[in-house]
PDB file of C-alpha atoms in Angstrom:
ATOM      1  CA  MET S 229      59.177 131.812  89.501  1.00 40.00           C
ATOM      2  CA  ASP S 230      58.751 129.277  86.920  1.00 44.00           C
ATOM      3  CA  ASP S 231      60.431 132.003  84.613  1.00 46.00           C
ATOM      4  CA  LEU S 232      63.665 131.527  87.086  1.00 45.00           C
ATOM      5  CA  VAL S 233      64.046 127.654  86.586  1.00 47.00           C
ATOM      6  CA  PHE S 234      67.780 127.056  85.075  1.00 44.00           C
ATOM      7  CA  THR S 235      68.388 123.791  83.165  1.00 48.00           C
ATOM      8  CA  GLY S 236      70.870 122.896  80.649  1.00 50.00           C
ATOM      9  CA  ASN S 237      74.999 124.490  80.490  1.00 54.00           C
ATOM     10  CA  ASP S 238      75.001 126.221  78.254  1.00 59.00           C
ATOM     11  CA  PRO S 239      76.690 129.889  78.717  1.00 65.00           C
ATOM     12  CA  SER S 240      74.537 131.612  77.317  1.00 74.00           C
ATOM     13  CA  LEU S 241      71.483 130.261  78.798  1.00 77.00           C
ATOM     14  CA  LEU S 242      73.278 130.347  81.930  1.00 73.00           C
ATOM     15  CA  GLN S 243      74.532 134.125  81.702  1.00 78.00           C
ATOM     16  CA  GLN S 244      70.175 135.066  80.827  1.00 82.00           C
ATOM     17  CA  PHE S 245      69.879 132.919  84.213  1.00 81.00           C
ATOM     18  CA  LYS S 246      71.952 135.033  85.850  1.00 79.00           C
ATOM     19  CA  LYS S 247      71.343 138.543  84.526  1.00 82.00           C
ATOM     20  CA  ASP S 248      67.027 137.726  85.280  1.00 84.00           C
ATOM     21  CA  MET S 249      68.234 136.636  88.961  1.00 83.00           C
ATOM     22  CA  MET S 250      69.724 139.970  89.689  1.00 82.00           C
ATOM     23  CA  SER S 251      67.193 141.519  88.774  1.00 83.00           C
ATOM     24  CA  THR S 252      64.825 139.905  90.029  1.00 87.00           C
ATOM     25  CA  TYR S 253      66.530 139.532  93.448  1.00 87.00           C
ATOM     26  CA  GLU S 254      68.900 142.428  95.198  1.00 84.00           C
ATOM     27  CA  MET S 255      72.417 140.493  94.536  1.00 80.00           C
ATOM     28  CA  SER S 256      75.248 140.530  93.525  1.00 78.00           C
ATOM     29  CA  ASP S 257      77.505 137.876  91.077  1.00 75.00           C
ATOM     30  CA  LEU S 258      80.739 136.754  93.069  1.00 76.00           C
ATOM     31  CA  GLY S 259      81.499 134.725  90.678  1.00 76.00           C
ATOM     32  CA  LEU S 260      82.662 130.623  90.781  1.00 79.00           C
ATOM     33  CA  LEU S 261      82.708 129.187  94.130  1.00 81.00           C
ATOM     34  CA  HIS S 262      86.057 129.262  95.365  1.00 85.00           C
ATOM     35  CA  TYR S 263      85.631 128.857  99.204  1.00 85.00           C
ATOM     36  CA  PHE S 264      82.699 128.198 101.683  1.00 87.00           C
ATOM     37  CA  LEU S 265      83.055 126.937 104.960  1.00 88.00           C
ATOM     38  CA  GLY S 266      86.244 125.065 105.197  1.00 85.00           C
ATOM     39  CA  ILE S 267      84.606 123.415 101.760  1.00 90.00           C
ATOM     40  CA  GLU S 268      87.290 124.423  98.795  1.00 91.00           C
ATOM     41  CA  VAL S 269      85.990 124.123  95.949  1.00 91.00           C
ATOM     42  CA  SER S 270      87.257 124.014  91.823  1.00 89.00           C
ATOM     43  CA  GLN S 271      84.889 124.062  89.302  1.00 85.00           C
ATOM     44  CA  THR S 272      87.015 122.764  85.864  1.00 83.00           C
ATOM     45  CA  LYS S 273      86.283 121.213  82.301  1.00 82.00           C
ATOM     46  CA  ASN S 274      86.729 117.642  83.980  1.00 80.00           C
ATOM     47  CA  GLY S 275      84.384 118.590  86.769  1.00 84.00           C
ATOM     48  CA  ILE S 276      83.725 119.682  90.336  1.00 88.00           C
ATOM     49  CA  PHE S 277      85.884 118.687  93.328  1.00 91.00           C
ATOM     50  CA  ILE S 278      85.236 120.144  96.719  1.00 91.00           C
ATOM     51  CA  SER S 279      87.595 119.086  99.303  1.00 94.00           C
ATOM     52  CA  GLN S 280      88.750 120.347 103.007  1.00 94.00           C
ATOM     53  CA  LYS S 281      92.655 119.923 102.737  1.00 94.00           C
ATOM     54  CA  LYS S 282      93.248 123.637 104.477  1.00 94.00           C
ATOM     55  CA  TYR S 283      90.797 122.491 107.435  1.00 94.00           C
ATOM     56  CA  ALA S 284      92.565 119.052 107.815  1.00 95.00           C
ATOM     57  CA  GLU S 285      95.792 121.026 107.839  1.00 95.00           C
ATOM     58  CA  ASN S 286      95.085 123.569 110.137  1.00 95.00           C
ATOM     59  CA  LEU S 287      93.381 120.086 112.197  1.00 95.00           C
ATOM     60  CA  LEU S 288      97.004 118.507 112.365  1.00 95.00           C
ATOM     61  CA  LYS S 289      98.961 121.766 113.398  1.00 95.00           C
ATOM     62  CA  LYS S 290      96.107 122.495 116.431  1.00 94.00           C
ATOM     63  CA  PHE S 291      97.192 118.960 117.455  1.00 94.00           C
ATOM     64  CA  ASN S 292     100.782 119.514 116.470  1.00 93.00           C
ATOM     65  CA  LEU S 293     100.412 115.532 114.457  1.00 93.00           C
ATOM     66  CA  SER S 294     101.389 118.315 111.073  1.00 91.00           C
ATOM     67  CA  ASN S 295     105.441 116.027 110.430  1.00 89.00           C
ATOM     68  CA  CYS S 296     103.489 112.547 112.250  1.00 90.00           C
ATOM     69  CA  LYS S 297     103.926 109.263 110.378  1.00 93.00           C
ATOM     70  CA  THR S 298     101.191 108.031 108.490  1.00 94.00           C
ATOM     71  CA  VAL S 299      98.752 105.146 108.691  1.00 93.00           C
ATOM     72  CA  ALA S 300      96.726 103.625 105.923  1.00 93.00           C
ATOM     73  CA  THR S 301      93.820 102.535 107.699  1.00 93.00           C
ATOM     74  CA  PRO S 302      91.979 105.112 110.232  1.00 93.00           C
ATOM     75  CA  LEU S 303      91.452 102.355 112.635  1.00 89.00           C
ATOM     76  CA  MET S 304      92.596  98.936 113.694  1.00 87.00           C
ATOM     77  CA  SER S 305      91.397  96.392 111.910  1.00 81.00           C
ATOM     78  CA  ASN S 306      88.431  94.744 114.184  1.00 78.00           C
ATOM     79  CA  GLU S 307      88.926  97.779 116.692  1.00 77.00           C
ATOM     80  CA  LYS S 308      86.328  98.228 119.122  1.00 80.00           C
ATOM     81  CA  MET S 309      85.842  99.938 122.370  1.00 81.00           C
ATOM     82  CA  LYS S 310      83.797 100.950 125.217  1.00 81.00           C
ATOM     83  CA  LYS S 311      83.319 103.762 127.700  1.00 84.00           C
ATOM     84  CA  CYS S 312      85.109 102.149 130.548  1.00 82.00           C
ATOM     85  CA  ASN S 313      88.499 100.362 129.404  1.00 81.00           C
ATOM     86  CA  GLY S 314      90.811 101.125 132.523  1.00 79.00           C
ATOM     87  CA  ALA S 315      92.963 104.013 130.980  1.00 83.00           C
ATOM     88  CA  LYS S 316      93.641 107.155 132.313  1.00 91.00           C
ATOM     89  CA  ASN S 317      91.002 109.727 131.494  1.00 90.00           C
ATOM     90  CA  ALA S 318      91.645 112.695 128.781  1.00 91.00           C
ATOM     91  CA  ASP S 319      90.838 115.892 128.599  1.00 93.00           C
ATOM     92  CA  ALA S 320      87.519 116.334 127.453  1.00 93.00           C
ATOM     93  CA  THR S 321      87.869 119.430 126.365  1.00 94.00           C
ATOM     94  CA  LYS S 322      90.431 118.223 123.699  1.00 95.00           C
ATOM     95  CA  TYR S 323      88.846 115.581 123.031  1.00 94.00           C
ATOM     96  CA  GLN S 324      85.655 116.884 122.145  1.00 95.00           C
ATOM     97  CA  SER S 325      87.343 119.443 119.797  1.00 95.00           C
ATOM     98  CA  LEU S 326      89.473 116.340 118.306  1.00 95.00           C
ATOM     99  CA  ILE S 327      86.138 114.911 117.372  1.00 94.00           C
ATOM    100  CA  GLY S 328      83.958 117.570 116.822  1.00 95.00           C
ATOM    101  CA  SER S 329      86.298 118.422 113.940  1.00 95.00           C
ATOM    102  CA  LEU S 330      86.521 114.910 112.910  1.00 95.00           C
ATOM    103  CA  LEU S 331      82.665 114.706 112.398  1.00 95.00           C
ATOM    104  CA  TYR S 332      82.611 118.192 110.362  1.00 95.00           C
ATOM    105  CA  LEU S 333      85.969 116.664 108.106  1.00 95.00           C
ATOM    106  CA  THR S 334      83.521 113.693 107.321  1.00 93.00           C
ATOM    107  CA  ALA S 335      81.861 116.425 104.979  1.00 92.00           C
ATOM    108  CA  THR S 336      83.531 115.501 102.184  1.00 93.00           C
ATOM    109  CA  ARG S 337      85.510 112.436 103.479  1.00 93.00           C
ATOM    110  CA  PRO S 338      83.675 109.971 104.116  1.00 92.00           C
ATOM    111  CA  ASP S 339      86.590 107.291 104.030  1.00 93.00           C
ATOM    112  CA  ILE S 340      86.996 108.689 107.936  1.00 94.00           C
ATOM    113  CA  MET S 341      83.346 108.816 108.759  1.00 93.00           C
ATOM    114  CA  PHE S 342      82.393 105.311 110.346  1.00 92.00           C
ATOM    115  CA  ALA S 343      85.729 106.015 112.994  1.00 92.00           C
ATOM    116  CA  SER S 344      84.486 109.808 113.240  1.00 92.00           C
ATOM    117  CA  SER S 345      80.858 108.711 114.358  1.00 91.00           C
ATOM    118  CA  MET S 346      82.388 105.859 116.608  1.00 90.00           C
ATOM    119  CA  PHE S 347      84.368 107.919 118.787  1.00 92.00           C
ATOM    120  CA  SER S 348      82.197 110.204 119.088  1.00 91.00           C
ATOM    121  CA  ARG S 349      79.929 108.089 121.937  1.00 91.00           C
ATOM    122  CA  TYR S 350      83.125 108.889 124.009  1.00 91.00           C
ATOM    123  CA  MET S 351      82.341 112.432 124.350  1.00 90.00           C
ATOM    124  CA  GLU S 352      81.278 112.777 127.895  1.00 89.00           C
ATOM    125  CA  GLU S 353      84.427 110.964 129.654  1.00 90.00           C
ATOM    126  CA  PRO S 354      86.659 109.861 127.112  1.00 92.00           C
ATOM    127  CA  SER S 355      89.854 108.084 127.950  1.00 91.00           C
ATOM    128  CA  GLN S 356      93.745 108.579 127.213  1.00 93.00           C
ATOM    129  CA  LEU S 357      92.954 104.525 124.691  1.00 92.00           C
ATOM    130  CA  HIS S 358      89.691 106.904 122.521  1.00 93.00           C
ATOM    131  CA  PHE S 359      91.872 110.029 122.429  1.00 93.00           C
ATOM    132  CA  GLY S 360      94.942 108.262 121.277  1.00 92.00           C
ATOM    133  CA  ALA S 361      92.508 105.992 118.409  1.00 91.00           C
ATOM    134  CA  GLY S 362      90.890 109.524 117.518  1.00 93.00           C
ATOM    135  CA  LYS S 363      94.872 110.778 116.887  1.00 94.00           C
ATOM    136  CA  ARG S 364      95.274 107.787 114.804  1.00 94.00           C
ATOM    137  CA  VAL S 365      92.382 109.195 112.667  1.00 95.00           C
ATOM    138  CA  LEU S 366      94.011 112.316 111.721  1.00 95.00           C
ATOM    139  CA  ARG S 367      97.580 110.328 110.995  1.00 96.00           C
ATOM    140  CA  TYR S 368      95.401 108.678 108.580  1.00 96.00           C
ATOM    141  CA  VAL S 369      94.394 112.022 107.312  1.00 95.00           C
ATOM    142  CA  GLN S 370      97.444 113.288 107.052  1.00 95.00           C
ATOM    143  CA  GLY S 371      98.110 110.459 104.598  1.00 94.00           C
ATOM    144  CA  THR S 372      95.375 111.240 102.452  1.00 94.00           C
ATOM    145  CA  VAL S 373      95.049 115.065 102.981  1.00 93.00           C
ATOM    146  CA  ASP S 374      94.780 115.750  99.309  1.00 92.00           C
ATOM    147  CA  TYR S 375      91.769 113.378  98.889  1.00 92.00           C
ATOM    148  CA  ALA S 376      88.593 115.198  97.594  1.00 89.00           C
ATOM    149  CA  ILE S 377      85.300 114.224  95.819  1.00 90.00           C
ATOM    150  CA  ILE S 378      84.286 114.690  92.713  1.00 88.00           C
ATOM    151  CA  TYR S 379      81.565 115.150  90.116  1.00 87.00           C
ATOM    152  CA  LYS S 380      81.554 114.690  86.589  1.00 82.00           C
ATOM    153  CA  ASP S 381      79.128 115.776  84.323  1.00 76.00           C
ATOM    154  CA  GLU S 382      77.335 112.771  83.597  1.00 71.00           C
ATOM    155  CA  ALA S 383      73.965 112.693  81.828  1.00 64.00           C
ATOM    156  CA  ARG S 384      74.128 109.876  80.527  1.00 68.00           C
ATOM    157  CA  SER S 385      75.026 107.737  83.991  1.00 68.00           C
ATOM    158  CA  SER S 386      72.659 108.617  86.625  1.00 78.00           C
ATOM    159  CA  ARG S 387      72.159 105.117  87.556  1.00 85.00           C
ATOM    160  CA  LEU S 388      71.754 105.067  91.617  1.00 88.00           C
ATOM    161  CA  ILE S 389      73.377 102.274  93.663  1.00 90.00           C
ATOM    162  CA  GLY S 390      73.701 101.446  96.826  1.00 92.00           C
ATOM    163  CA  TYR S 391      76.026 100.113  99.463  1.00 94.00           C
ATOM    164  CA  THR S 392      75.769  99.213 103.237  1.00 94.00           C
ATOM    165  CA  ASP S 393      77.399  97.401 105.365  1.00 91.00           C
ATOM    166  CA  SER S 394      77.471  96.345 109.377  1.00 90.00           C
ATOM    167  CA  ASP S 395      80.119  95.460 112.111  1.00 88.00           C
ATOM    168  CA  TRP S 396      78.239  92.741 114.913  1.00 86.00           C
ATOM    169  CA  VAL S 397      78.606  93.607 118.273  1.00 86.00           C
ATOM    170  CA  GLY S 398      80.856  97.189 117.749  1.00 83.00           C
ATOM    171  CA  CYS S 399      79.485  99.006 120.212  1.00 83.00           C
ATOM    172  CA  LEU S 400      80.799  96.482 123.698  1.00 83.00           C
ATOM    173  CA  ASP S 401      79.019  98.900 126.329  1.00 83.00           C
ATOM    174  CA  ASP S 402      75.515  97.580 125.289  1.00 86.00           C
ATOM    175  CA  MET S 403      76.213  94.734 122.314  1.00 90.00           C
ATOM    176  CA  LYS S 404      74.923  96.792 120.203  1.00 90.00           C
ATOM    177  CA  SER S 405      76.052  96.891 115.884  1.00 90.00           C
ATOM    178  CA  THR S 406      76.848  99.866 113.750  1.00 90.00           C
ATOM    179  CA  SER S 407      75.374 100.254 110.117  1.00 91.00           C
ATOM    180  CA  ALA S 408      76.693 102.093 107.527  1.00 91.00           C
ATOM    181  CA  TYR S 409      75.487 103.227 103.673  1.00 93.00           C
ATOM    182  CA  VAL S 410      76.460 104.912 100.660  1.00 93.00           C
ATOM    183  CA  PHE S 411      74.656 105.435  97.630  1.00 93.00           C
ATOM    184  CA  TYR S 412      75.676 106.777  94.350  1.00 89.00           C
ATOM    185  CA  LEU S 413      74.480 108.420  91.212  1.00 86.00           C
ATOM    186  CA  GLY S 414      76.275 107.569  88.683  1.00 80.00           C
ATOM    187  CA  SER S 415      80.038 107.854  89.748  1.00 80.00           C
ATOM    188  CA  ARG S 416      79.034 110.279  92.390  1.00 85.00           C
ATOM    189  CA  ILE S 417      78.980 109.857  95.573  1.00 88.00           C
ATOM    190  CA  CYS S 418      75.761 111.821  96.822  1.00 88.00           C
ATOM    191  CA  SER S 419      75.058 109.865 100.614  1.00 89.00           C
ATOM    192  CA  TRP S 420      76.586 108.229 104.158  1.00 91.00           C
ATOM    193  CA  ARG S 421      75.863 107.896 106.967  1.00 90.00           C
ATOM    194  CA  THR S 422      77.013 105.585 109.253  1.00 90.00           C
ATOM    195  CA  LYS S 423      74.872 105.184 113.162  1.00 89.00           C
ATOM    196  CA  LYS S 424      74.291 102.146 115.886  1.00 91.00           C
ATOM    197  CA  GLN S 425      71.777 100.362 115.460  1.00 90.00           C
ATOM    198  CA  SER S 426      68.763 100.051 117.937  1.00 88.00           C
ATOM    199  CA  VAL S 427      68.138  97.039 118.346  1.00 90.00           C
ATOM    200  CA  VAL S 428      70.562  94.468 119.503  1.00 93.00           C
ATOM    201  CA  ALA S 429      71.547  91.683 117.023  1.00 90.00           C
ATOM    202  CA  GLN S 430      71.392  88.067 117.936  1.00 91.00           C
ATOM    203  CA  SER S 431      73.940  86.767 115.011  1.00 91.00           C
ATOM    204  CA  SER S 432      75.976  89.338 112.104  1.00 91.00           C
ATOM    205  CA  ALA S 433      73.028  88.451 109.640  1.00 92.00           C
ATOM    206  CA  GLU S 434      70.776  90.108 111.695  1.00 93.00           C
ATOM    207  CA  ALA S 435      72.912  93.287 112.004  1.00 92.00           C
ATOM    208  CA  GLU S 436      73.196  92.802 107.903  1.00 93.00           C
ATOM    209  CA  TYR S 437      69.631  92.669 107.487  1.00 92.00           C
ATOM    210  CA  VAL S 438      69.278  95.520 109.947  1.00 93.00           C
ATOM    211  CA  ALA S 439      71.792  97.738 108.401  1.00 93.00           C
ATOM    212  CA  ALA S 440      70.310  96.967 104.470  1.00 93.00           C
ATOM    213  CA  ALA S 441      66.895  98.176 105.973  1.00 93.00           C
ATOM    214  CA  LYS S 442      67.996 101.430 106.910  1.00 91.00           C
ATOM    215  CA  ALA S 443      69.914 101.917 103.651  1.00 91.00           C
ATOM    216  CA  ALA S 444      66.711 101.412 102.206  1.00 91.00           C
ATOM    217  CA  SER S 445      65.043 103.458 104.273  1.00 89.00           C
TER     218      SER S 445
END
């Protein structure tokens, strides 16, 4: 396999690499990638853009929110939720479909990662309050449907930079906090995640330390 390793961006080298691959394996050259599993890919001289605009638009149509009023944030400020909130039960199947779709949308939308992860905790017995909060995320997506991730050729800028944060007692059911992190290689986002912490932090500072430790790991 060593003779098939391709590095660099020389067009002639790329063509030779493709010929070598096709002579070694049974395969076809379908040209540049444009669409794959709901992810749109646009390759230009300015970089590679990946988005899920069409998927997001279909999701908005599915929940009759194509013409909804948009909001500036996925969640309300300092919003905290719990399983038993006194509201009527929502349709669990519809709620699970909504949250499952939002979680798939996070493949190119790290800005909704925290909200989608939080609402996934209530999949078993969602209430109308949970469903309404989940639909708020869709209203945010409606206003940001053109958002995409760009990957530029920045060979000289490959510094790894990470950001981490946490809320404190974000889950009112077990009093646990939620960690989040995002990493960039240069200006290119490469990894992001949000997850409830496994321990109960006794202070906001401890919650931050736990989040930082998880990000470093």
